[in-house]
Tab-separated table of C-alpha atoms in Angstrom:
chain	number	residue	atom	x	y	z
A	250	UNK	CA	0.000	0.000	0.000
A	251	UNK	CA	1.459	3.237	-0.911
A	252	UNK	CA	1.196	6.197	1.477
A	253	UNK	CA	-0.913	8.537	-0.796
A	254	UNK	CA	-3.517	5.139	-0.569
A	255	UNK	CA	-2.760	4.814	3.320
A	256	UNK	CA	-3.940	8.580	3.609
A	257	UNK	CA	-7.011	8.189	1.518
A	258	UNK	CA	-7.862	5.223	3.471
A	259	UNK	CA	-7.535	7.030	6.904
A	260	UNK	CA	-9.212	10.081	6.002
A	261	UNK	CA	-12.060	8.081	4.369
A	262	UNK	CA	-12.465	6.201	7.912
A	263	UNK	CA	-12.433	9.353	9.834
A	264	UNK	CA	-15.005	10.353	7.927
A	265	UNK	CA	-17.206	7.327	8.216
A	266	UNK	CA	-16.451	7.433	12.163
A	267	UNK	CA	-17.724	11.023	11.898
A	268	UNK	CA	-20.885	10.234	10.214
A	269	UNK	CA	-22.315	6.769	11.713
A	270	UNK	CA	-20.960	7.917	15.624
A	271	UNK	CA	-24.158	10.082	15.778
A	272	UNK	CA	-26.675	7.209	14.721
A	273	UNK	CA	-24.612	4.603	16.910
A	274	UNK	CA	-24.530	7.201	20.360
A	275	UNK	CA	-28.427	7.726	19.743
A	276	UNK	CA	-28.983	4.026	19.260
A	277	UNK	CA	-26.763	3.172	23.232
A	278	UNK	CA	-28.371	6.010	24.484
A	279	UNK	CA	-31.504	4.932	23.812
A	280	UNK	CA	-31.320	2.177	25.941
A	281	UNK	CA	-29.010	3.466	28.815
A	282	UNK	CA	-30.679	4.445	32.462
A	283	UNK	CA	-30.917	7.503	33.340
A	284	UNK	CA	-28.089	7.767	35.469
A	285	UNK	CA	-25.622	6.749	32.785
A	286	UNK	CA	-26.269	8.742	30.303
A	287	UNK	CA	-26.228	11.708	32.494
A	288	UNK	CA	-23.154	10.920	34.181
A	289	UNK	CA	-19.599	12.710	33.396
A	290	UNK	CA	-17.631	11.836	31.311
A	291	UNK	CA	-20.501	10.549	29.282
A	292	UNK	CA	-20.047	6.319	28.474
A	293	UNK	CA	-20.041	5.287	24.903
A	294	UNK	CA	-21.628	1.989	25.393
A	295	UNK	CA	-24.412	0.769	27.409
A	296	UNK	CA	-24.147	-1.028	30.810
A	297	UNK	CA	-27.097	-3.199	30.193
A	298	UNK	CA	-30.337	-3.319	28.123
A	299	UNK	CA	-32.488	-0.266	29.565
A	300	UNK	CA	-36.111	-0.375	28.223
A	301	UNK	CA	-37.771	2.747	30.282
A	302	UNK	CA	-37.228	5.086	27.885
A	303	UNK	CA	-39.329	3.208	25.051
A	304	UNK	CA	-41.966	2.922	27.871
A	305	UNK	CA	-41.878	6.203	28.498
A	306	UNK	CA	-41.683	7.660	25.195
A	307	UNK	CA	-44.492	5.757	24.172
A	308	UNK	CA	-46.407	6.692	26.901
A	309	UNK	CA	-45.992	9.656	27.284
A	310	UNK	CA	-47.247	11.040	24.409
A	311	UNK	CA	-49.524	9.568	21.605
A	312	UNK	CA	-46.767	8.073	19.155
A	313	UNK	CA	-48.158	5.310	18.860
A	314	UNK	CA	-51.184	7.038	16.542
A	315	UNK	CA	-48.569	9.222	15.477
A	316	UNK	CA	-46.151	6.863	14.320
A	317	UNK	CA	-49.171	5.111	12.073
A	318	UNK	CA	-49.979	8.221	10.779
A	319	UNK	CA	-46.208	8.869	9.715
A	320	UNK	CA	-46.458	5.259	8.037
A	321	UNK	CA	-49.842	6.299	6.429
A	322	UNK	CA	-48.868	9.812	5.230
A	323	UNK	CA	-46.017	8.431	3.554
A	324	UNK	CA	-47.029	5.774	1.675
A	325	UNK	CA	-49.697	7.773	0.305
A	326	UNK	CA	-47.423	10.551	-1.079
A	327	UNK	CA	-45.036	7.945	-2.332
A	328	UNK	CA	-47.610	6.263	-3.998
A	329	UNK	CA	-49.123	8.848	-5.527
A	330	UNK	CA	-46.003	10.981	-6.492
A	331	UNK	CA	-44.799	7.713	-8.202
A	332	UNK	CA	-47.738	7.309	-9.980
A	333	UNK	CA	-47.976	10.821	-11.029
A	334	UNK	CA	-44.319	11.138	-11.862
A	335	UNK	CA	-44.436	7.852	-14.240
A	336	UNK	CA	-47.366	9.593	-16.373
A	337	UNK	CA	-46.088	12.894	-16.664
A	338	UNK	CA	-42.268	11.364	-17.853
A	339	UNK	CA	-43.909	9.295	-20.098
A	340	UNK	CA	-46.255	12.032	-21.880
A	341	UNK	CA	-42.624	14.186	-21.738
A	342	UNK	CA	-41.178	11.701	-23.656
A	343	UNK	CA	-42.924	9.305	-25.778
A	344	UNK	CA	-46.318	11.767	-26.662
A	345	UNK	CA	-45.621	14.243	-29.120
A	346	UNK	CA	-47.717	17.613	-28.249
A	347	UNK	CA	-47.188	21.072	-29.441
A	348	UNK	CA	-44.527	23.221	-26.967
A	349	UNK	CA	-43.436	19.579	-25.193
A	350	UNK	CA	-40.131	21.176	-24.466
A	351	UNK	CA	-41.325	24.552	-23.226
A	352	UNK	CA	-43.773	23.074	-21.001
A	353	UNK	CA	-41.290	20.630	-19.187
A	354	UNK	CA	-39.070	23.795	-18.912
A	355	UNK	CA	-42.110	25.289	-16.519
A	356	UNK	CA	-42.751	22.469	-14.887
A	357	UNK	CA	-39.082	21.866	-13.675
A	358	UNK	CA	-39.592	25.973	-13.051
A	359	UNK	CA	-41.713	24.667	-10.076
A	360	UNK	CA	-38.664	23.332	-8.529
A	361	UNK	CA	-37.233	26.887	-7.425
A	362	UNK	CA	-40.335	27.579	-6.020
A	363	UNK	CA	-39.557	27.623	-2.049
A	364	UNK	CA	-41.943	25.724	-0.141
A	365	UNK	CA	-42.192	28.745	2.533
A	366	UNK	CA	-43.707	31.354	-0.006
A	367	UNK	CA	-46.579	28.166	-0.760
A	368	UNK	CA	-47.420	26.920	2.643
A	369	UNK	CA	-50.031	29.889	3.311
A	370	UNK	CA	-51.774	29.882	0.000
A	371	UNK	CA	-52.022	25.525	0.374
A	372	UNK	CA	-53.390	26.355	4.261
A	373	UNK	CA	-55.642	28.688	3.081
A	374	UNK	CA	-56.755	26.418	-0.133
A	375	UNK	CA	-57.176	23.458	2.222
A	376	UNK	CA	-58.581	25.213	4.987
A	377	UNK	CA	-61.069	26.640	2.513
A	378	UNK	CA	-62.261	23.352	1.036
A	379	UNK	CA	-65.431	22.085	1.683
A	380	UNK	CA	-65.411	18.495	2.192
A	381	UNK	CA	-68.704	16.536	2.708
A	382	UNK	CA	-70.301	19.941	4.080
A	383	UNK	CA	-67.870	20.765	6.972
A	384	UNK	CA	-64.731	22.950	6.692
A	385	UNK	CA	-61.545	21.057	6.789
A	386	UNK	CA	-60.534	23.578	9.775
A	387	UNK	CA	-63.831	22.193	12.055
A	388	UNK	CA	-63.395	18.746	11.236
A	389	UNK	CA	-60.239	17.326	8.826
A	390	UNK	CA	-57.339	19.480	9.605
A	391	UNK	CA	-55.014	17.132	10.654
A	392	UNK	CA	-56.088	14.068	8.978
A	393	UNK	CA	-54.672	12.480	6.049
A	394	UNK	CA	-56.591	14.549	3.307
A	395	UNK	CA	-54.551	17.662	4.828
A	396	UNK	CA	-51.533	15.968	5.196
A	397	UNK	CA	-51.002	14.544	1.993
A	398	UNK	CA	-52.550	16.731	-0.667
A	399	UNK	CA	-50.324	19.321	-1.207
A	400	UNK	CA	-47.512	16.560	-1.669
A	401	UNK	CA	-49.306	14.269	-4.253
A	402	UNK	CA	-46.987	15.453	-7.094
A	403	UNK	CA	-43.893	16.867	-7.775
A	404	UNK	CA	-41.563	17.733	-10.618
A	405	UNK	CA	-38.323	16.060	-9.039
A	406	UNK	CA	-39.582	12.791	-9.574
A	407	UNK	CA	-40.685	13.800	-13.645
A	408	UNK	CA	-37.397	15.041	-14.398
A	409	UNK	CA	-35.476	12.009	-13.056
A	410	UNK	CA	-38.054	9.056	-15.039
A	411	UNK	CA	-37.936	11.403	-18.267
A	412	UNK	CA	-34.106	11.552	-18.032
A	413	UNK	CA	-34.095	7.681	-17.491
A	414	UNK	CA	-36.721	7.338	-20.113
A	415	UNK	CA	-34.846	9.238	-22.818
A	416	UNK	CA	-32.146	6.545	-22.315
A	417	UNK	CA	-35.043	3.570	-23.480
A	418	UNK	CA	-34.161	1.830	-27.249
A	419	UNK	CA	-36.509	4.253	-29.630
A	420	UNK	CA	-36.188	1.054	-31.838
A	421	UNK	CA	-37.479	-1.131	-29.020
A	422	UNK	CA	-40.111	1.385	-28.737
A	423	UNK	CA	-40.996	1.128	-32.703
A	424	UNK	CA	-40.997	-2.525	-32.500
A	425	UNK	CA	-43.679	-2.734	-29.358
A	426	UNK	CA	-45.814	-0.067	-31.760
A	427	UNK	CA	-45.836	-2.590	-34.736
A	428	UNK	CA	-47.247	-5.656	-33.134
A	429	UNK	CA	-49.705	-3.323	-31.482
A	430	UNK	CA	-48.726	-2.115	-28.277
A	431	UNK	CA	-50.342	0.930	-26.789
A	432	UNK	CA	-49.141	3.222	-24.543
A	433	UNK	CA	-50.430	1.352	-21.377
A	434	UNK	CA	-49.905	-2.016	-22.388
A	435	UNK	CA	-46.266	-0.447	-23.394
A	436	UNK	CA	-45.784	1.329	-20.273
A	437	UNK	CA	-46.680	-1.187	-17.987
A	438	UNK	CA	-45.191	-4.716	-19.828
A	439	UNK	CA	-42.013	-2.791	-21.062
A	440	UNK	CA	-41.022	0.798	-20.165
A	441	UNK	CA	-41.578	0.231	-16.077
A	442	UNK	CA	-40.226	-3.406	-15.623
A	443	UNK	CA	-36.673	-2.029	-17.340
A	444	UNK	CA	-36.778	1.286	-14.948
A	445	UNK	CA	-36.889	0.008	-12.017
A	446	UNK	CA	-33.767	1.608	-10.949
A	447	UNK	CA	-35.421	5.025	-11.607
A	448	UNK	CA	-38.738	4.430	-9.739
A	449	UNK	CA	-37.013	2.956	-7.039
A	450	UNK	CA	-34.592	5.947	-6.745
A	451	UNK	CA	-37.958	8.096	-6.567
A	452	UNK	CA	-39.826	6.224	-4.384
A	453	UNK	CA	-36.835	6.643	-1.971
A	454	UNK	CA	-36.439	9.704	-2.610
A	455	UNK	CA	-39.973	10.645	-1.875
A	456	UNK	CA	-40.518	8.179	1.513
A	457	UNK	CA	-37.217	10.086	2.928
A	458	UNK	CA	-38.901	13.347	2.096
A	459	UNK	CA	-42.051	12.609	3.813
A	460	UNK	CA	-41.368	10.890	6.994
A	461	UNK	CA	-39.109	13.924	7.852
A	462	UNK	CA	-42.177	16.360	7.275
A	463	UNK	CA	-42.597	18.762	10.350
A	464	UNK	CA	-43.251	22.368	9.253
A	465	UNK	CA	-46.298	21.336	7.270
A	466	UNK	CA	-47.720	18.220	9.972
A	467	UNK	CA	-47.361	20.985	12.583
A	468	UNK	CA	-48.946	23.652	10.796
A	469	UNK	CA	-52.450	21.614	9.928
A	470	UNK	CA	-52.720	19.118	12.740
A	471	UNK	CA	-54.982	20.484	15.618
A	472	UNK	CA	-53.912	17.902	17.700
A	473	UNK	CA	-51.669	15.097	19.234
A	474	UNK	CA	-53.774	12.398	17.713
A	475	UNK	CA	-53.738	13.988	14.539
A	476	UNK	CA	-49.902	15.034	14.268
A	477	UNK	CA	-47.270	12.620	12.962
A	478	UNK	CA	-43.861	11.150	14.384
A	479	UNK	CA	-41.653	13.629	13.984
A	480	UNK	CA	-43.925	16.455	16.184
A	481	UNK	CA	-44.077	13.951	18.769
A	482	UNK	CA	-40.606	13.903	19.204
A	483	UNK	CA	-40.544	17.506	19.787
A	484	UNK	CA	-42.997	16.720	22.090
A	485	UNK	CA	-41.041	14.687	23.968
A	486	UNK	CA	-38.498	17.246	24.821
A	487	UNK	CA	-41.041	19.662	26.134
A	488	UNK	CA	-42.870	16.834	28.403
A	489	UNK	CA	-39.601	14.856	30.266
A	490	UNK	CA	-36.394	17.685	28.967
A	491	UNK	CA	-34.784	15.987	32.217
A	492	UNK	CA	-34.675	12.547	30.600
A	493	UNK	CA	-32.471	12.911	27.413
A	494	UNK	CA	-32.849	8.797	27.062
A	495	UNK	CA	-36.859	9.589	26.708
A	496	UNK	CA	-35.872	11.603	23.465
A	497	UNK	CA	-33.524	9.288	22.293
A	498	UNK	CA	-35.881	6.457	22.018
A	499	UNK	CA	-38.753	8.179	20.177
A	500	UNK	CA	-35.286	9.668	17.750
A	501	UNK	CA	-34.929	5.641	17.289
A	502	UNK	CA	-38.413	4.855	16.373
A	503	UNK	CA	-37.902	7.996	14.200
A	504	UNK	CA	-34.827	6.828	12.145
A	505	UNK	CA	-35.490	3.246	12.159
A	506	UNK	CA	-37.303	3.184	8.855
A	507	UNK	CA	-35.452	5.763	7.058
A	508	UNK	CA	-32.244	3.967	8.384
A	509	UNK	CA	-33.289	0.189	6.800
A	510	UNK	CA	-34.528	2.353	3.099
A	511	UNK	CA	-31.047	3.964	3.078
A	512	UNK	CA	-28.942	0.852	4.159
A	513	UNK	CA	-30.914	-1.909	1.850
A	514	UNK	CA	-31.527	0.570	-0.978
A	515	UNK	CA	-28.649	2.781	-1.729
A	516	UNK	CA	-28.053	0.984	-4.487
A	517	UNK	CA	-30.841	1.673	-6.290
A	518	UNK	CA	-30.743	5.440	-5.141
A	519	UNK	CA	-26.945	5.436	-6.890
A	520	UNK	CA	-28.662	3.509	-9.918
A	521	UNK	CA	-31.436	6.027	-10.540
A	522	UNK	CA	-29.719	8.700	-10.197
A	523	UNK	CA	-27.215	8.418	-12.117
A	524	UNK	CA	-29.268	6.496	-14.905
A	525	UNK	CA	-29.907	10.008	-16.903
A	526	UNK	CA	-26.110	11.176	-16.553
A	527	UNK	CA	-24.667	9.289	-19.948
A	528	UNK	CA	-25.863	9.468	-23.287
């Protein structure tokens, strides 16, 4: 090993110590007494298996019903921005209409957009709806309707499927059109099954995006039932601020999906991404 290799190797270490020590101190912590984790010098590894703060946490507060609506919210946006993003790619790239180019232009023009100068007009827009004869505000603000519309489609996930579906055979394409194909049977038999880099890079993309909602969760939810995971963390501080264990257990429950996507799918995130990036 030469030294320029040696150096590479150490610094890329120290920088894998640097990122994974927070995730591994939250982990021990969560499951260190109180005592220990306030004591000084603080211990890096647990003296036993300490299960009061999961008690607690979930006790405490109502994560339990928030944690299922963090599961819920999520899968619907996912779903949906999937779904939305596959259509839209596909009419970008395989439908010929008049000003195709221009429009995608505006549509990815919806990217620099920050979501602070839009979350008053969708409050007021959702707040405004009449659902079923009641006012979201008296009776839905909170629930999933609330949560999820504003977030049911969004130009990221268009511009990464068109780029990947610009790289599809055209002469694979002309072939499926000859023996009859249409654009559904095509999409679904063909196009889909040989992206599935792509939409798994999106959905990813997406679920990440979603659990870790807060502004917007906070914002429409009226109460604790009603909120999702990551408010009733911030709960947790205000209710036991004493018990820093207490707070590290609901971060657990917090990161322990997000942590399994990232681990078991990276490689399809580093796939779809960079599926577009040669021609």
């Amino acid at each position: 090993m030469t030294a320029g290799r040696f150096i590479t190797y150490a610094v890329l270490v120290l920088a894998a110590i640097a990122v994974i020590f927070p995730v591994y101190y939250v982990i021990a912590g969560s499951i260190m007494a109180p005592g220990q984790i306030s004591s000084y010098p603080p211990d890096l590894f647990p003296h036993g298996l300490f299960t009061g703060n999961y008690e607690g946490a979930t006790s405490t507060t109502a994560i339990g019903r928030q944690y299922v609506n963090s599961v819920l919210q999520t899968s619907v946006i996912t779903l949906s921005q999937l779904i939305t993003s596959v259509l839209a790619a596909y009419a970008f790239v395989f439908m010929k209409m008049w000003g195709r180019t221009l429009l995608f232009g505006l549509f990815l023009g919806t990217l620099m957009v920050p979501w602070e100068s839009i979350v008053l007009p969708n409050y007021l827009t959702i707040t405004g709806w009449e659902l079923g004869g009641q006012r979201l505000t008296a009776s839905y603000a909170g629930t999933m309707i609330a949560l999820v519309l504003p977030f049911l489609a969004n130009a990221f996930g268009v511009f990464l499927l068109r780029q990947s579906f610009l790289q599809f055979p055209t002469e694979l394409r002309d072939a499926a059109v000859i023996d009859g194909c249409g654009h559904w049977r095509f999409m679904r038999r063909i196009l889909i099954p040989l992206n599935k880099p792509a939409l798994m890079a999106v959905g990813l993309y997406v679920f990440l995006a979603a659990w870790n909602q807060f502004f917007w969760p906070l914002l429409i939810g009226d109460n604790a039932n009603r909120r999702t995971l990551q408010i009733g963390i911030s709960q947790l501080n205000d209710v036991e601020a004493a018990n820093p264990g207490l707070i590290l257990a609901g971060v657990v429950l917090s990161i322990l999906p997000t942590l399994a996507i990232v681990i078991f799918g990276q490689r399809f995130i580093v796939r779809g991404l960079t599926a577009g990036a040669i021609r």
